[in-house]
Short mmCIF file of C-alpha atoms in Angstrom, two decimals:
data_model
loop_
_atom_site.label_atom_id
_atom_site.label_comp_id
_atom_site.label_asym_id
_atom_site.label_seq_id
_atom_site.Cartn_x
_atom_site.Cartn_y
_atom_site.Cartn_z
CA UNK A 1 -117.40 52.81 54.02
CA UNK A 2 -115.51 49.81 52.70
CA UNK A 3 -113.32 50.35 49.77
CA UNK A 4 -114.61 48.37 46.79
CA UNK A 5 -111.14 46.94 45.94
CA UNK A 6 -110.62 45.78 49.54
CA UNK A 7 -113.96 44.07 49.35
CA UNK A 8 -112.81 42.39 46.15
CA UNK A 9 -109.65 41.29 47.89
CA UNK A 10 -111.56 39.81 50.79
CA UNK A 11 -113.94 37.92 48.47
CA UNK A 12 -111.00 36.70 46.40
CA UNK A 13 -109.14 35.54 49.50
CA UNK A 14 -112.22 33.66 50.70
CA UNK A 15 -112.67 32.08 47.19
CA UNK A 16 -109.06 30.98 47.19
CA UNK A 17 -109.35 29.29 50.60
CA UNK A 18 -112.66 27.69 49.60
CA UNK A 19 -111.15 26.37 46.32
CA UNK A 20 -108.22 24.89 48.31
CA UNK A 21 -110.73 23.05 50.52
CA UNK A 22 -112.75 21.99 47.42
CA UNK A 23 -109.60 20.54 45.72
CA UNK A 24 -109.04 18.23 48.59
CA UNK A 25 -112.67 17.22 49.25
CA UNK A 26 -114.22 16.79 45.79
CA UNK A 27 -114.67 13.14 44.98
CA UNK A 28 -114.07 13.09 41.22
CA UNK A 29 -110.34 13.26 40.35
CA UNK A 30 -110.94 15.12 37.04
CA UNK A 31 -112.99 17.73 38.92
CA UNK A 32 -110.14 17.90 41.53
CA UNK A 33 -107.64 18.87 38.82
CA UNK A 34 -109.95 21.40 37.24
CA UNK A 35 -110.59 22.99 40.61
CA UNK A 36 -106.86 23.12 41.22
CA UNK A 37 -106.38 24.95 37.90
CA UNK A 38 -109.05 27.46 38.95
CA UNK A 39 -107.31 27.79 42.34
CA UNK A 40 -104.03 28.60 40.61
CA UNK A 41 -105.55 31.23 38.34
CA UNK A 42 -107.25 32.85 41.28
CA UNK A 43 -103.92 32.89 43.23
CA UNK A 44 -102.29 34.53 40.14
CA UNK A 45 -105.06 37.14 40.21
CA UNK A 46 -104.32 37.79 43.92
CA UNK A 47 -100.64 38.26 43.18
CA UNK A 48 -101.52 40.81 40.46
CA UNK A 49 -103.43 42.70 43.22
CA UNK A 50 -100.26 42.54 45.32
CA UNK A 51 -98.36 44.20 42.42
CA UNK A 52 -96.33 41.08 41.58
CA UNK A 53 -97.11 40.61 37.84
CA UNK A 54 -93.94 38.49 37.19
CA UNK A 55 -94.93 36.04 39.86
CA UNK A 56 -98.50 35.96 38.63
CA UNK A 57 -97.33 35.22 35.07
CA UNK A 58 -95.10 32.42 36.29
CA UNK A 59 -97.81 30.94 38.47
CA UNK A 60 -100.38 31.10 35.66
CA UNK A 61 -98.08 29.65 33.00
CA UNK A 62 -96.00 27.12 34.99
CA UNK A 63 -97.66 26.54 38.35
CA UNK A 64 -101.13 26.24 36.87
CA UNK A 65 -101.11 25.73 33.16
CA UNK A 66 -98.24 23.25 32.69
CA UNK A 67 -98.78 21.64 36.06
CA UNK A 68 -102.44 21.16 35.16
CA UNK A 69 -101.37 19.48 31.88
CA UNK A 70 -98.99 17.21 33.75
CA UNK A 71 -101.76 16.27 36.21
CA UNK A 72 -104.26 15.58 33.46
CA UNK A 73 -101.90 13.39 31.47
CA UNK A 74 -101.07 11.48 34.62
CA UNK A 75 -104.74 11.01 35.33
CA UNK A 76 -105.14 9.68 31.79
CA UNK A 77 -102.50 7.00 32.48
CA UNK A 78 -103.78 5.96 35.91
CA UNK A 79 -107.49 6.43 35.32
CA UNK A 80 -108.12 2.69 35.76
CA UNK A 81 -106.78 2.96 39.31
CA UNK A 82 -108.59 0.45 41.54
CA UNK A 83 -110.55 2.63 43.97
CA UNK A 84 -109.71 0.80 47.17
CA UNK A 85 -109.03 3.58 49.67
CA UNK A 86 -107.82 2.38 53.02
CA UNK A 87 -109.70 4.76 55.35
CA UNK A 88 -107.53 6.75 57.72
CA UNK A 89 -108.68 6.25 61.33
CA UNK A 90 -110.95 9.03 62.56
CA UNK A 91 -108.67 9.78 65.50
CA UNK A 92 -105.77 10.45 63.23
CA UNK A 93 -107.87 12.88 61.13
CA UNK A 94 -109.05 14.75 64.19
CA UNK A 95 -105.56 14.90 65.71
CA UNK A 96 -104.11 16.19 62.43
CA UNK A 97 -106.96 18.69 62.04
CA UNK A 98 -106.25 20.03 65.56
CA UNK A 99 -102.48 20.24 64.89
CA UNK A 100 -103.00 22.03 61.55
CA UNK A 101 -105.43 24.43 63.23
CA UNK A 102 -102.70 25.12 65.75
CA UNK A 103 -100.17 25.68 63.05
CA UNK A 104 -102.64 28.12 61.27
CA UNK A 105 -103.19 29.94 64.54
CA UNK A 106 -99.50 30.18 65.38
CA UNK A 107 -98.53 31.35 61.83
CA UNK A 108 -101.38 33.87 61.76
CA UNK A 109 -100.36 35.19 65.15
CA UNK A 110 -96.80 35.61 64.06
CA UNK A 111 -97.92 37.22 60.76
CA UNK A 112 -100.15 39.73 62.51
CA UNK A 113 -97.22 40.74 64.86
CA UNK A 114 -94.83 41.13 61.88
CA UNK A 115 -94.48 44.68 60.64
CA UNK A 116 -95.40 44.68 56.93
CA UNK A 117 -93.72 46.99 54.49
CA UNK A 118 -90.26 46.84 55.95
CA UNK A 119 -87.68 48.29 53.56
CA UNK A 120 -86.32 44.87 52.72
CA UNK A 121 -83.80 44.65 49.85
CA UNK A 122 -85.58 46.98 47.52
CA UNK A 123 -83.28 50.03 48.09
CA UNK A 124 -80.19 47.92 47.54
CA UNK A 125 -81.62 46.59 44.27
CA UNK A 126 -82.69 50.11 43.19
CA UNK A 127 -79.23 51.45 43.87
CA UNK A 128 -77.51 48.91 41.69
CA UNK A 129 -80.06 48.77 38.84
CA UNK A 130 -77.87 51.00 36.59
CA UNK A 131 -75.03 48.44 36.77
CA UNK A 132 -77.22 45.40 36.17
CA UNK A 133 -77.58 45.72 32.40
CA UNK A 134 -81.40 45.42 32.40
CA UNK A 135 -84.20 47.77 33.38
CA UNK A 136 -86.53 45.40 35.19
CA UNK A 137 -85.71 44.79 38.88
CA UNK A 138 -87.00 41.13 39.00
CA UNK A 139 -84.93 40.16 35.93
CA UNK A 140 -81.92 41.97 37.39
CA UNK A 141 -82.26 39.89 40.63
CA UNK A 142 -82.80 36.69 38.75
CA UNK A 143 -80.05 36.96 36.15
CA UNK A 144 -77.50 39.20 37.83
CA UNK A 145 -77.70 39.79 41.61
CA UNK A 146 -78.86 36.30 42.52
CA UNK A 147 -77.85 34.42 39.44
CA UNK A 148 -76.57 31.49 41.50
CA UNK A 149 -80.18 30.77 42.51
CA UNK A 150 -81.33 30.76 38.99
CA UNK A 151 -78.46 28.60 37.81
CA UNK A 152 -79.32 26.00 40.53
CA UNK A 153 -82.98 26.23 39.52
CA UNK A 154 -82.09 25.30 35.93
CA UNK A 155 -80.07 22.42 37.34
CA UNK A 156 -83.10 21.24 39.31
CA UNK A 157 -85.16 21.24 36.10
CA UNK A 158 -82.46 19.21 34.42
CA UNK A 159 -82.39 16.73 37.38
CA UNK A 160 -86.17 16.35 37.10
CA UNK A 161 -86.15 15.29 33.44
CA UNK A 162 -83.32 12.93 34.20
CA UNK A 163 -85.28 11.45 37.06
CA UNK A 164 -88.48 11.11 35.00
CA UNK A 165 -86.67 9.36 32.15
CA UNK A 166 -84.99 6.97 34.59
CA UNK A 167 -88.19 6.14 36.50
CA UNK A 168 -90.17 5.34 33.36
CA UNK A 169 -87.41 3.65 31.34
CA UNK A 170 -88.48 0.46 29.67
CA UNK A 171 -92.07 0.71 30.82
CA UNK A 172 -95.04 0.21 28.55
CA UNK A 173 -97.69 2.83 28.64
CA UNK A 174 -101.08 3.41 27.15
CA UNK A 175 -100.92 5.78 24.16
CA UNK A 176 -101.17 9.48 24.98
CA UNK A 177 -104.44 11.27 24.35
CA UNK A 178 -104.95 12.74 20.92
CA UNK A 179 -106.68 16.01 20.09
CA UNK A 180 -109.79 15.82 17.93
CA UNK A 181 -110.02 17.36 14.47
CA UNK A 182 -111.37 20.70 15.69
CA UNK A 183 -108.59 21.07 18.25
CA UNK A 184 -106.06 20.31 15.54
CA UNK A 185 -107.36 23.12 13.44
CA UNK A 186 -107.31 25.36 16.48
CA UNK A 187 -103.72 24.34 17.30
CA UNK A 188 -102.61 25.29 13.72
CA UNK A 189 -104.05 28.74 14.33
CA UNK A 190 -102.75 29.04 17.89
CA UNK A 191 -99.21 27.73 17.37
CA UNK A 192 -97.78 30.82 15.57
CA UNK A 193 -99.49 33.16 18.04
CA UNK A 194 -98.00 31.23 21.02
CA UNK A 195 -94.49 31.33 19.52
CA UNK A 196 -94.77 35.10 19.06
CA UNK A 197 -96.15 35.56 22.67
CA UNK A 198 -93.41 33.36 24.19
CA UNK A 199 -90.66 35.14 22.37
CA UNK A 200 -92.11 38.49 23.28
CA UNK A 201 -92.24 37.58 26.94
CA UNK A 202 -88.62 36.63 26.81
CA UNK A 203 -87.56 39.87 25.09
CA UNK A 204 -89.67 42.21 27.18
CA UNK A 205 -88.38 40.64 30.40
CA UNK A 206 -85.35 42.97 30.27
CA UNK A 207 -87.56 46.03 30.76
CA UNK A 208 -90.97 44.91 32.04
CA UNK A 209 -92.71 41.90 33.64
CA UNK A 210 -91.79 38.73 31.72
CA UNK A 211 -88.61 36.84 31.21
CA UNK A 212 -87.01 33.46 30.54
CA UNK A 213 -89.27 31.32 32.78
CA UNK A 214 -92.58 32.81 31.62
CA UNK A 215 -91.55 32.83 27.98
CA UNK A 216 -90.14 29.30 28.23
CA UNK A 217 -93.38 28.01 29.77
CA UNK A 218 -95.44 29.61 26.95
CA UNK A 219 -93.12 28.08 24.38
CA UNK A 220 -93.45 24.73 26.18
CA UNK A 221 -97.21 24.96 25.40
CA UNK A 222 -96.18 24.82 21.67
CA UNK A 223 -94.53 21.50 22.47
CA UNK A 224 -97.61 20.27 24.22
CA UNK A 225 -99.85 21.18 21.30
CA UNK A 226 -97.44 19.52 18.82
CA UNK A 227 -97.38 16.34 20.93
CA UNK A 228 -101.16 16.30 21.54
CA UNK A 229 -101.97 17.00 17.90
CA UNK A 230 -99.55 14.23 16.70
CA UNK A 231 -97.90 17.00 14.63
CA UNK A 232 -94.62 15.82 16.24
CA UNK A 233 -93.97 12.23 17.28
CA UNK A 234 -90.87 11.70 19.47
CA UNK A 235 -88.54 9.10 17.97
CA UNK A 236 -85.67 7.23 19.61
CA UNK A 237 -83.36 8.92 17.12
CA UNK A 238 -84.33 12.34 18.39
CA UNK A 239 -83.01 11.70 21.88
CA UNK A 240 -79.55 13.32 21.37
CA UNK A 241 -81.25 16.55 20.24
CA UNK A 242 -83.61 16.42 23.27
CA UNK A 243 -80.66 15.85 25.60
CA UNK A 244 -78.81 18.75 23.98
CA UNK A 245 -81.89 20.92 24.56
CA UNK A 246 -82.09 19.91 28.22
CA UNK A 247 -78.44 20.74 28.87
CA UNK A 248 -78.13 23.85 26.76
CA UNK A 249 -79.34 26.42 29.36
CA UNK A 250 -77.28 24.97 32.23
CA UNK A 251 -74.17 24.77 30.00
CA UNK A 252 -74.43 28.32 28.68
CA UNK A 253 -75.29 29.70 32.11
CA UNK A 254 -72.34 27.99 33.74
CA UNK A 255 -70.10 28.69 30.78
CA UNK A 256 -70.71 32.46 30.93
CA UNK A 257 -70.09 32.43 34.71
CA UNK A 258 -66.79 30.60 34.25
CA UNK A 259 -65.73 32.91 31.36
CA UNK A 260 -66.50 35.96 33.46
CA UNK A 261 -64.56 34.41 36.39
CA UNK A 262 -61.67 33.65 34.06
CA UNK A 263 -61.31 37.36 33.43
CA UNK A 264 -60.42 37.96 37.12
CA UNK A 265 -63.93 38.87 38.22
CA UNK A 266 -66.49 37.15 40.44
CA UNK A 267 -68.49 34.45 38.58
CA UNK A 268 -71.55 36.58 37.88
CA UNK A 269 -69.89 40.02 37.89
CA UNK A 270 -70.68 40.72 34.23
CA UNK A 271 -68.52 43.47 32.57
CA UNK A 272 -70.83 46.49 32.58
CA UNK A 273 -70.51 47.04 28.82
CA UNK A 274 -71.65 43.48 27.94
CA UNK A 275 -74.05 42.85 30.76
CA UNK A 276 -77.19 43.17 28.68
CA UNK A 277 -75.78 40.98 25.90
CA UNK A 278 -74.68 38.27 28.30
CA UNK A 279 -77.98 38.29 30.17
CA UNK A 280 -79.99 38.06 26.98
CA UNK A 281 -77.72 35.23 25.73
CA UNK A 282 -78.28 33.29 29.01
CA UNK A 283 -81.97 34.05 29.00
CA UNK A 284 -82.41 32.94 25.38
CA UNK A 285 -80.63 29.60 25.95
CA UNK A 286 -82.33 29.01 29.30
CA UNK A 287 -85.70 29.69 27.64
CA UNK A 288 -84.98 26.98 25.00
CA UNK A 289 -84.02 24.56 27.75
CA UNK A 290 -87.07 25.33 29.84
CA UNK A 291 -89.41 24.98 26.90
CA UNK A 292 -87.86 21.63 25.76
CA UNK A 293 -87.60 20.27 29.31
CA UNK A 294 -91.13 21.15 30.29
CA UNK A 295 -92.55 19.62 27.09
CA UNK A 296 -90.46 16.49 27.78
CA UNK A 297 -91.78 16.34 31.29
CA UNK A 298 -95.28 16.40 29.87
CA UNK A 299 -94.47 13.63 27.43
CA UNK A 300 -93.01 11.62 30.29
CA UNK A 301 -91.39 8.40 29.10
CA UNK A 302 -88.25 8.73 27.09
CA UNK A 303 -88.82 7.81 23.41
CA UNK A 304 -87.55 4.25 23.22
CA UNK A 305 -87.90 1.57 20.68
CA UNK A 306 -90.51 -0.20 22.84
CA UNK A 307 -93.82 -0.87 21.19
CA UNK A 308 -96.41 1.25 22.87
CA UNK A 309 -99.30 -0.43 24.66
CA UNK A 310 -98.72 -3.97 23.46
CA UNK A 311 -99.59 -5.34 26.94
CA UNK A 312 -102.49 -3.13 28.00
CA UNK A 313 -104.69 -4.13 25.04
CA UNK B 1 -107.48 46.24 56.81
CA UNK B 2 -105.12 46.12 53.76
CA UNK B 3 -104.70 43.80 50.79
CA UNK B 4 -101.47 42.58 52.32
CA UNK B 5 -103.23 41.49 55.51
CA UNK B 6 -106.09 39.77 53.65
CA UNK B 7 -103.86 37.82 51.33
CA UNK B 8 -101.33 37.03 54.06
CA UNK B 9 -104.03 35.33 56.09
CA UNK B 10 -105.27 33.64 52.85
CA UNK B 11 -101.81 32.25 52.25
CA UNK B 12 -101.52 30.91 55.81
CA UNK B 13 -104.96 29.31 55.51
CA UNK B 14 -104.05 27.71 52.20
CA UNK B 15 -100.75 26.40 53.69
CA UNK B 16 -102.60 24.85 56.67
CA UNK B 17 -105.30 23.31 54.39
CA UNK B 18 -102.60 21.83 52.16
CA UNK B 19 -100.61 20.48 55.16
CA UNK B 20 -103.71 18.83 56.54
CA UNK B 21 -104.46 17.29 53.17
CA UNK B 22 -100.89 15.95 52.79
CA UNK B 23 -101.13 14.36 56.24
CA UNK B 24 -104.52 12.64 55.95
CA UNK B 25 -105.12 12.01 52.22
CA UNK B 26 -104.55 8.49 50.96
CA UNK B 27 -104.64 8.90 47.25
CA UNK B 28 -101.15 9.80 45.86
CA UNK B 29 -102.40 12.31 43.27
CA UNK B 30 -104.42 14.21 45.90
CA UNK B 31 -101.43 14.21 48.27
CA UNK B 32 -99.26 15.80 45.59
CA UNK B 33 -101.89 18.47 45.02
CA UNK B 34 -102.02 19.04 48.79
CA UNK B 35 -98.26 19.72 48.87
CA UNK B 36 -98.72 21.97 45.83
CA UNK B 37 -101.28 23.95 47.90
CA UNK B 38 -98.63 24.34 50.68
CA UNK B 39 -96.16 25.75 48.18
CA UNK B 40 -98.70 28.31 46.85
CA UNK B 41 -99.51 29.32 50.48
CA UNK B 42 -95.83 29.91 51.13
CA UNK B 43 -95.58 31.94 47.90
CA UNK B 44 -98.45 34.13 49.16
CA UNK B 45 -96.48 35.07 52.30
CA UNK B 46 -93.37 36.01 50.31
CA UNK B 47 -95.37 38.06 47.85
CA UNK B 48 -97.12 39.84 50.75
CA UNK B 49 -93.68 40.48 52.32
CA UNK B 50 -92.58 42.21 49.09
CA UNK B 51 -95.81 44.29 48.79
CA UNK B 52 -95.85 48.06 49.60
CA UNK B 53 -98.81 50.23 50.36
CA UNK B 54 -98.83 52.71 47.67
CA UNK B 55 -98.14 49.94 45.16
CA UNK B 56 -95.17 51.69 43.62
CA UNK B 57 -91.98 49.59 43.81
CA UNK B 58 -92.36 46.24 45.51
CA UNK B 59 -89.23 44.36 46.72
CA UNK B 60 -88.04 42.32 43.70
CA UNK B 61 -85.95 39.85 45.70
CA UNK B 62 -88.90 37.88 47.18
CA UNK B 63 -90.55 37.98 43.72
CA UNK B 64 -87.50 36.32 42.22
CA UNK B 65 -87.46 33.74 45.04
CA UNK B 66 -91.17 32.83 44.43
CA UNK B 67 -90.51 32.44 40.65
CA UNK B 68 -87.61 30.16 41.47
CA UNK B 69 -89.87 28.23 43.80
CA UNK B 70 -92.57 27.79 41.17
CA UNK B 71 -90.10 26.24 38.75
CA UNK B 72 -88.63 24.00 41.43
CA UNK B 73 -92.20 22.93 42.38
CA UNK B 74 -93.11 21.88 38.85
CA UNK B 75 -89.87 19.86 38.71
CA UNK B 76 -90.76 18.09 41.93
CA UNK B 77 -94.36 17.61 40.81
CA UNK B 78 -93.22 16.04 37.53
CA UNK B 79 -90.95 13.56 39.33
CA UNK B 80 -93.71 12.73 41.84
CA UNK B 81 -96.25 12.13 39.02
CA UNK B 82 -93.75 9.88 37.18
CA UNK B 83 -93.38 7.85 40.41
CA UNK B 84 -97.21 7.66 40.69
CA UNK B 85 -97.51 6.46 37.14
CA UNK B 86 -94.79 3.76 37.72
CA UNK B 87 -96.38 2.76 40.98
CA UNK B 88 -99.75 2.36 39.24
CA UNK B 89 -98.16 0.26 36.56
CA UNK B 90 -96.50 -2.02 39.10
CA UNK B 91 -99.73 -2.46 41.02
CA UNK B 92 -101.63 -3.22 37.82
CA UNK B 93 -99.13 -5.84 36.87
CA UNK B 94 -99.27 -7.58 40.26
CA UNK B 95 -103.08 -7.66 40.00
CA UNK B 96 -103.02 -9.50 36.73
#
């Protein structure tokens, strides 16, 4: 007798692997991106089955939703790409296929020999939860026990927007796609709801699955809708505000660490009485930075005083 | 047979498929997606490592690592896509 949920897991696993193959083999590039989005959502579902709701939320919002939007807007800009594929020699393909099959076999062998459900760091986290200032273990790890990782992650996001602005500086691009009338009406209805959901995810992250990254990604969707609906048009004069938004999270995060260190403690050893306040302050500012940065990554080129699309017409 | 075993093997398969795609695909956009598949496959293994059989309290540290990885991956993807757009623009200009 096979347990129904295990059967579901097996079918889901097969579907995920099949979608991964389909993403790489489907000819049409639009279909490729749509299949990738389906793949990401199915992976998020699998992670829910593995009792990792935080990771599933992050994958659905950031890894799938916003990445999908980035891919689609890039496809819009390069859709006129001349389809002149230089075919890879058959021998190279076969050799790589063999090597990747070997890697799969080796990794699967190692995985099957690895004892699952080792204690790991869960007991250590559980012991120190009372001192962390929050009630949700993943948030405690992200913002307290391993706060250095998270600080560096915010820095990586900052580096990405700097790089994107540098790469596309002074270039002339086709105008971004515009939402139709119906979508504009939809976005007017959806915007307030998204703001509430994003803020709720941020707030609830202290006690339950959610947090700065998931909330920030949902709020970034507000930025995407504003940009797509032409409800907000980036102007060169807005750049200082955008830059302030990009830096805000990193600055507050590092500032709090330095202030705590200035009081004779380790950089992220928050005073127990203020731990929750400090964590919420950091999370709030990081959420704003994430939302602004992700929306700016979607917009791509820095708003410059260059006339858009004078050359491509 | 457990959920952890099933999804662990799924993750390894996705990683291998992504690696193969990154090695043999020519189109830049598809290559970026192949690398993205690799990262999701690696995420699967970490999440499986954190999973416990009565699903009571999974290990939160790998979960935090995967969330960090997802954010780093979208940063890398955004830069790669900007490079692809720029490359396309340069190619179009040389064609004219």
